[in-house]
Structure formats: structure tokens, C-alpha cells
Amino acid sequence: MGSVLLFSSSSFATIREKDTAVEQFRVQSHYGPEEALLKPVFPHESKLEIGGGVGLAPLSSLQKTWSYSGAMVYHINRRHAVEPIYYLKSSSELSNFVKEQVRDKISASKNSALSVTMPNQVIAASYLFSPYHAKLHLSSFSVSHFDVYLGAGVGATQTKQLFLNETPGDSQWRPAGLLTAGFRMLFLPRFALRVEFRDVIHGQNNFARLTTGHSFNMGASLSVFFGSF
């Protein structure tokens, strides 16, 4: 019984200022340091992050899309942030599937009547949540900090119709929802490399059929943190 009580009382051992170096080592070697090892080197609190990058839409069978984007994020703390401005500009053309399997197999009159919705611009605002932060060994002598973040937001997207004979049609602004998943690697002292997946949910008019569709964008960007470190 006495040994159990001894173990129980020693499990609450902490480092005191009057402890010798040997006693401090004994506590740390058995119970670990009092401060977490994964504490971020670059605190996010009250920091403004501004960045820009490029991307593409790899999942669409109707169009080939390239894009460039810009974003501004205000970090409330390490986990919570708001993205008041996100902007995406796209350039699109018909995919080879549409050209070879649809356009080339129907009449010219149908080609001039049927169209595909092409993404043109996106403006949105989002809330971002970072559930996970860790370190990554790049080599035996260097360590990089990274975090994973998720987001949801609302905004508007500008789409334009492109007929199968490649004649441009009307453009239109539509309300949109935005879902985000990203990976951010932090570099000394203020820079970060981000890899993101964005899903823009909006109305589409493809082949004379109105639906609610998804415009997926995968991108990479470089951002800079502003604020005191």
C-alpha cells in the first residue's frame, strides 16, 4: 500500500526553482517537459496573412480550367481565423471529352444551341478552423512547422456560357457556397506555403439543363504574415 501511495504522489512531480540540475533532469526524463514540445514557433494570434497562387480544376470532365487566386486571412488565434477576402480568376476551355464525344457527334445546329457553364470569377468570405498543428523533419538538421485547416464560406461566382461551337455566350453572377481544405507549411520567419482544395457550389446550365454543381479547384500559393513576432 505504501508503494502505491509513493508512486501516486511522485506522479505529480514538477520542477521547482530550488531543484538541482540532477533533480530537474530526473523529473523531465520521467515525466517530460512541462511545456508542450509541439507548441507553435510562429504564433498566429492577431496576425494578418496575405497570399496569392495558381491552380487548376483536375476533376471536371466538361472543361479544362486554370486559375490564379488571392486571399487575406486574419488569425484570431492558432485555431480560429476569418478570411474576409478570397478571389479566384479562371480561364477555361472545352475538355477533350466534350469535343470528341459530344460536339463531333452531333449536328452543327445543336452545337450552336447547347452550351457548358465556364467558371470565370469567384469572390467569397470564409471562416477557417485549424484542428491540427505539428512538426515535419525536412532533414536531420531542419524542422518545419505545419498545420491543417478547414473552412466554409459564402460568396458569388461569375460564370459564362460557352457553346459547343466555341462561341461565347452570356455571363452571369450567381450566389455560391465555398468549402476549403488546406495544408500550410510555415517557414522562418513570416512565410508559408499553402496547398488548398476549394469547392465552389453554384448553379450551372450545362446542355440546356439547370443544376446545382461543384467547381473544384486545387491550388498552391505563397503567403506572408504581417504583425509582430
mmCIF file of C-alpha atoms in Angstrom, residues 42-198:
data_model
loop_
_atom_site.group_PDB
_atom_site.id
_atom_site.type_symbol
_atom_site.label_atom_id
_atom_site.label_comp_id
_atom_site.label_asym_id
_atom_site.label_seq_id
_atom_site.Cartn_x
_atom_site.Cartn_y
_atom_site.Cartn_z
ATOM 1 C CA PHE A 42 5.163 31.082 -35.061
ATOM 2 C CA PRO A 43 2.122 32.192 -33.040
ATOM 3 C CA HIS A 44 -0.884 33.096 -35.212
ATOM 4 C CA GLU A 45 -2.722 35.338 -32.772
ATOM 5 C CA SER A 46 -3.734 38.698 -34.291
ATOM 6 C CA LYS A 47 -1.698 38.081 -37.456
ATOM 7 C CA LEU A 48 -2.749 39.115 -40.954
ATOM 8 C CA GLU A 49 -1.867 36.650 -43.716
ATOM 9 C CA ILE A 50 -1.891 37.743 -47.361
ATOM 10 C CA GLY A 51 -1.059 35.435 -50.244
ATOM 11 C CA GLY A 52 -1.547 34.533 -53.869
ATOM 12 C CA GLY A 53 -1.094 31.500 -56.068
ATOM 13 C CA VAL A 54 -2.134 29.430 -59.053
ATOM 14 C CA GLY A 55 -4.394 26.427 -59.510
ATOM 15 C CA LEU A 56 -6.314 24.126 -61.803
ATOM 16 C CA ALA A 57 -9.565 22.128 -61.853
ATOM 17 C CA PRO A 58 -8.479 18.482 -62.196
ATOM 18 C CA LEU A 59 -11.854 16.785 -61.671
ATOM 19 C CA SER A 60 -14.058 18.324 -64.366
ATOM 20 C CA SER A 61 -14.957 16.287 -67.440
ATOM 21 C CA LEU A 62 -16.546 19.298 -69.167
ATOM 22 C CA GLN A 63 -13.785 21.898 -69.155
ATOM 23 C CA LYS A 64 -10.089 22.468 -68.675
ATOM 24 C CA THR A 65 -9.586 25.294 -66.223
ATOM 25 C CA TRP A 66 -6.523 27.214 -64.974
ATOM 26 C CA SER A 67 -6.719 29.932 -62.371
ATOM 27 C CA TYR A 68 -4.901 32.367 -60.140
ATOM 28 C CA SER A 69 -6.101 33.469 -56.709
ATOM 29 C CA GLY A 70 -5.516 35.865 -53.851
ATOM 30 C CA ALA A 71 -6.629 35.772 -50.226
ATOM 31 C CA MET A 72 -6.431 37.743 -46.984
ATOM 32 C CA VAL A 73 -6.797 35.899 -43.660
ATOM 33 C CA TYR A 74 -6.999 37.352 -40.156
ATOM 34 C CA HIS A 75 -5.948 34.856 -37.470
ATOM 35 C CA ILE A 76 -7.896 35.280 -34.245
ATOM 36 C CA ASN A 77 -5.752 32.627 -32.562
ATOM 37 C CA ARG A 78 -3.995 29.389 -33.515
ATOM 38 C CA ARG A 79 -7.231 27.539 -34.296
ATOM 39 C CA HIS A 80 -9.686 30.175 -35.486
ATOM 40 C CA ALA A 81 -9.412 32.604 -38.397
ATOM 41 C CA VAL A 82 -11.608 34.566 -40.782
ATOM 42 C CA GLU A 83 -10.934 35.038 -44.478
ATOM 43 C CA PRO A 84 -12.813 38.230 -45.400
ATOM 44 C CA ILE A 85 -11.487 38.261 -48.962
ATOM 45 C CA TYR A 86 -10.909 35.354 -51.320
ATOM 46 C CA TYR A 87 -10.693 35.994 -55.066
ATOM 47 C CA LEU A 88 -10.287 33.491 -57.896
ATOM 48 C CA LYS A 89 -9.915 34.293 -61.587
ATOM 49 C CA SER A 90 -10.255 31.404 -64.057
ATOM 50 C CA SER A 91 -9.580 30.744 -67.716
ATOM 51 C CA SER A 92 -11.402 27.778 -69.260
ATOM 52 C CA GLU A 93 -11.919 25.850 -72.484
ATOM 53 C CA LEU A 94 -13.924 22.803 -73.507
ATOM 54 C CA SER A 95 -12.444 19.484 -72.461
ATOM 55 C CA ASN A 96 -11.344 16.876 -74.981
ATOM 56 C CA PHE A 97 -14.209 14.666 -73.794
ATOM 57 C CA VAL A 98 -16.816 17.275 -74.774
ATOM 58 C CA LYS A 99 -15.118 17.953 -78.094
ATOM 59 C CA GLU A 100 -14.660 14.329 -79.131
ATOM 60 C CA GLN A 101 -17.624 12.548 -77.522
ATOM 61 C CA VAL A 102 -20.321 15.217 -77.792
ATOM 62 C CA ARG A 103 -19.569 18.060 -80.192
ATOM 63 C CA ASP A 104 -18.094 15.981 -83.005
ATOM 64 C CA LYS A 105 -21.038 13.541 -82.924
ATOM 65 C CA ILE A 106 -23.974 15.943 -83.216
ATOM 66 C CA SER A 107 -25.115 18.411 -85.860
ATOM 67 C CA ALA A 108 -23.879 21.968 -86.233
ATOM 68 C CA SER A 109 -27.293 23.331 -85.255
ATOM 69 C CA LYS A 110 -27.161 21.516 -81.919
ATOM 70 C CA ASN A 111 -23.603 22.709 -81.360
ATOM 71 C CA SER A 112 -24.831 26.284 -81.622
ATOM 72 C CA ALA A 113 -27.723 25.617 -79.215
ATOM 73 C CA LEU A 114 -26.017 23.647 -76.438
ATOM 74 C CA SER A 115 -23.557 25.231 -74.009
ATOM 75 C CA VAL A 116 -21.404 24.493 -70.973
ATOM 76 C CA THR A 117 -21.046 26.723 -67.907
ATOM 77 C CA MET A 118 -17.495 28.004 -67.503
ATOM 78 C CA PRO A 119 -16.216 29.449 -64.189
ATOM 79 C CA ASN A 120 -14.833 32.948 -64.564
ATOM 80 C CA GLN A 121 -14.518 34.668 -61.162
ATOM 81 C CA VAL A 122 -15.197 33.860 -57.510
ATOM 82 C CA ILE A 123 -15.439 36.324 -54.614
ATOM 83 C CA ALA A 124 -16.069 34.842 -51.156
ATOM 84 C CA ALA A 125 -15.577 35.182 -47.405
ATOM 85 C CA SER A 126 -14.986 32.212 -45.088
ATOM 86 C CA TYR A 127 -14.406 31.024 -41.558
ATOM 87 C CA LEU A 128 -11.306 28.809 -41.145
ATOM 88 C CA PHE A 129 -10.596 26.293 -38.397
ATOM 89 C CA SER A 130 -7.213 24.648 -37.816
ATOM 90 C CA PRO A 131 -7.624 21.394 -35.850
ATOM 91 C CA TYR A 132 -4.081 20.105 -36.216
ATOM 92 C CA HIS A 133 -0.571 21.502 -35.843
ATOM 93 C CA ALA A 134 2.685 19.531 -35.920
ATOM 94 C CA LYS A 135 6.340 19.481 -36.942
ATOM 95 C CA LEU A 136 7.863 17.871 -40.002
ATOM 96 C CA HIS A 137 11.530 16.865 -40.312
ATOM 97 C CA LEU A 138 12.770 18.047 -43.703
ATOM 98 C CA SER A 139 16.259 16.700 -42.981
ATOM 99 C CA SER A 140 18.304 15.581 -39.984
ATOM 100 C CA PHE A 141 19.107 19.263 -39.269
ATOM 101 C CA SER A 142 15.900 21.125 -40.182
ATOM 102 C CA VAL A 143 12.303 21.085 -38.952
ATOM 103 C CA SER A 144 9.288 22.816 -40.477
ATOM 104 C CA HIS A 145 6.025 23.560 -38.695
ATOM 105 C CA PHE A 146 2.744 22.955 -40.494
ATOM 106 C CA ASP A 147 -0.972 22.992 -39.828
ATOM 107 C CA VAL A 148 -4.113 21.682 -41.488
ATOM 108 C CA TYR A 149 -7.172 23.920 -41.846
ATOM 109 C CA LEU A 150 -10.806 23.568 -42.910
ATOM 110 C CA GLY A 151 -13.195 26.299 -43.954
ATOM 111 C CA ALA A 152 -16.723 27.188 -45.026
ATOM 112 C CA GLY A 153 -17.995 30.394 -46.552
ATOM 113 C CA VAL A 154 -20.374 32.195 -48.873
ATOM 114 C CA GLY A 155 -19.891 34.465 -51.849
ATOM 115 C CA ALA A 156 -20.664 34.895 -55.513
ATOM 116 C CA THR A 157 -19.328 33.381 -58.707
ATOM 117 C CA GLN A 158 -19.371 34.765 -62.223
ATOM 118 C CA THR A 159 -19.937 32.146 -64.889
ATOM 119 C CA LYS A 160 -20.129 32.397 -68.660
ATOM 120 C CA GLN A 161 -21.726 30.131 -71.210
ATOM 121 C CA LEU A 162 -19.561 28.616 -73.924
ATOM 122 C CA PHE A 163 -21.442 26.945 -76.754
ATOM 123 C CA LEU A 164 -20.153 23.716 -78.226
ATOM 124 C CA ASN A 165 -19.136 25.555 -81.410
ATOM 125 C CA GLU A 166 -16.917 27.623 -79.028
ATOM 126 C CA THR A 167 -18.983 30.786 -79.416
ATOM 127 C CA PRO A 168 -19.103 32.682 -76.083
ATOM 128 C CA GLY A 169 -22.478 33.320 -74.504
ATOM 129 C CA ASP A 170 -23.756 35.468 -71.666
ATOM 130 C CA SER A 171 -22.034 35.824 -68.294
ATOM 131 C CA GLN A 172 -23.939 35.810 -65.023
ATOM 132 C CA TRP A 173 -23.256 36.310 -61.317
ATOM 133 C CA ARG A 174 -24.701 33.610 -59.065
ATOM 134 C CA PRO A 175 -24.667 33.077 -55.265
ATOM 135 C CA ALA A 176 -22.216 30.415 -54.189
ATOM 136 C CA GLY A 177 -21.052 28.394 -51.215
ATOM 137 C CA LEU A 178 -17.388 27.635 -50.592
ATOM 138 C CA LEU A 179 -15.755 24.671 -48.827
ATOM 139 C CA THR A 180 -11.996 24.662 -48.157
ATOM 140 C CA ALA A 181 -9.399 22.149 -47.025
ATOM 141 C CA GLY A 182 -5.747 23.174 -46.869
ATOM 142 C CA PHE A 183 -2.233 22.375 -45.703
ATOM 143 C CA ARG A 184 0.077 25.239 -44.627
ATOM 144 C CA MET A 185 3.831 24.822 -44.107
ATOM 145 C CA LEU A 186 5.499 27.657 -42.182
ATOM 146 C CA PHE A 187 8.991 28.979 -42.903
ATOM 147 C CA LEU A 188 11.184 31.420 -40.979
ATOM 148 C CA PRO A 189 10.166 33.968 -40.082
ATOM 149 C CA ARG A 190 6.925 35.053 -41.830
ATOM 150 C CA PHE A 191 6.379 32.946 -44.931
ATOM 151 C CA ALA A 192 4.095 29.993 -45.589
ATOM 152 C CA LEU A 193 3.473 27.644 -48.491
ATOM 153 C CA ARG A 194 -0.160 26.539 -48.804
ATOM 154 C CA VAL A 195 -1.762 23.700 -50.757
ATOM 155 C CA GLU A 196 -5.544 24.044 -50.947
ATOM 156 C CA PHE A 197 -8.632 22.299 -52.253
ATOM 157 C CA ARG A 198 -11.601 24.620 -52.832
#
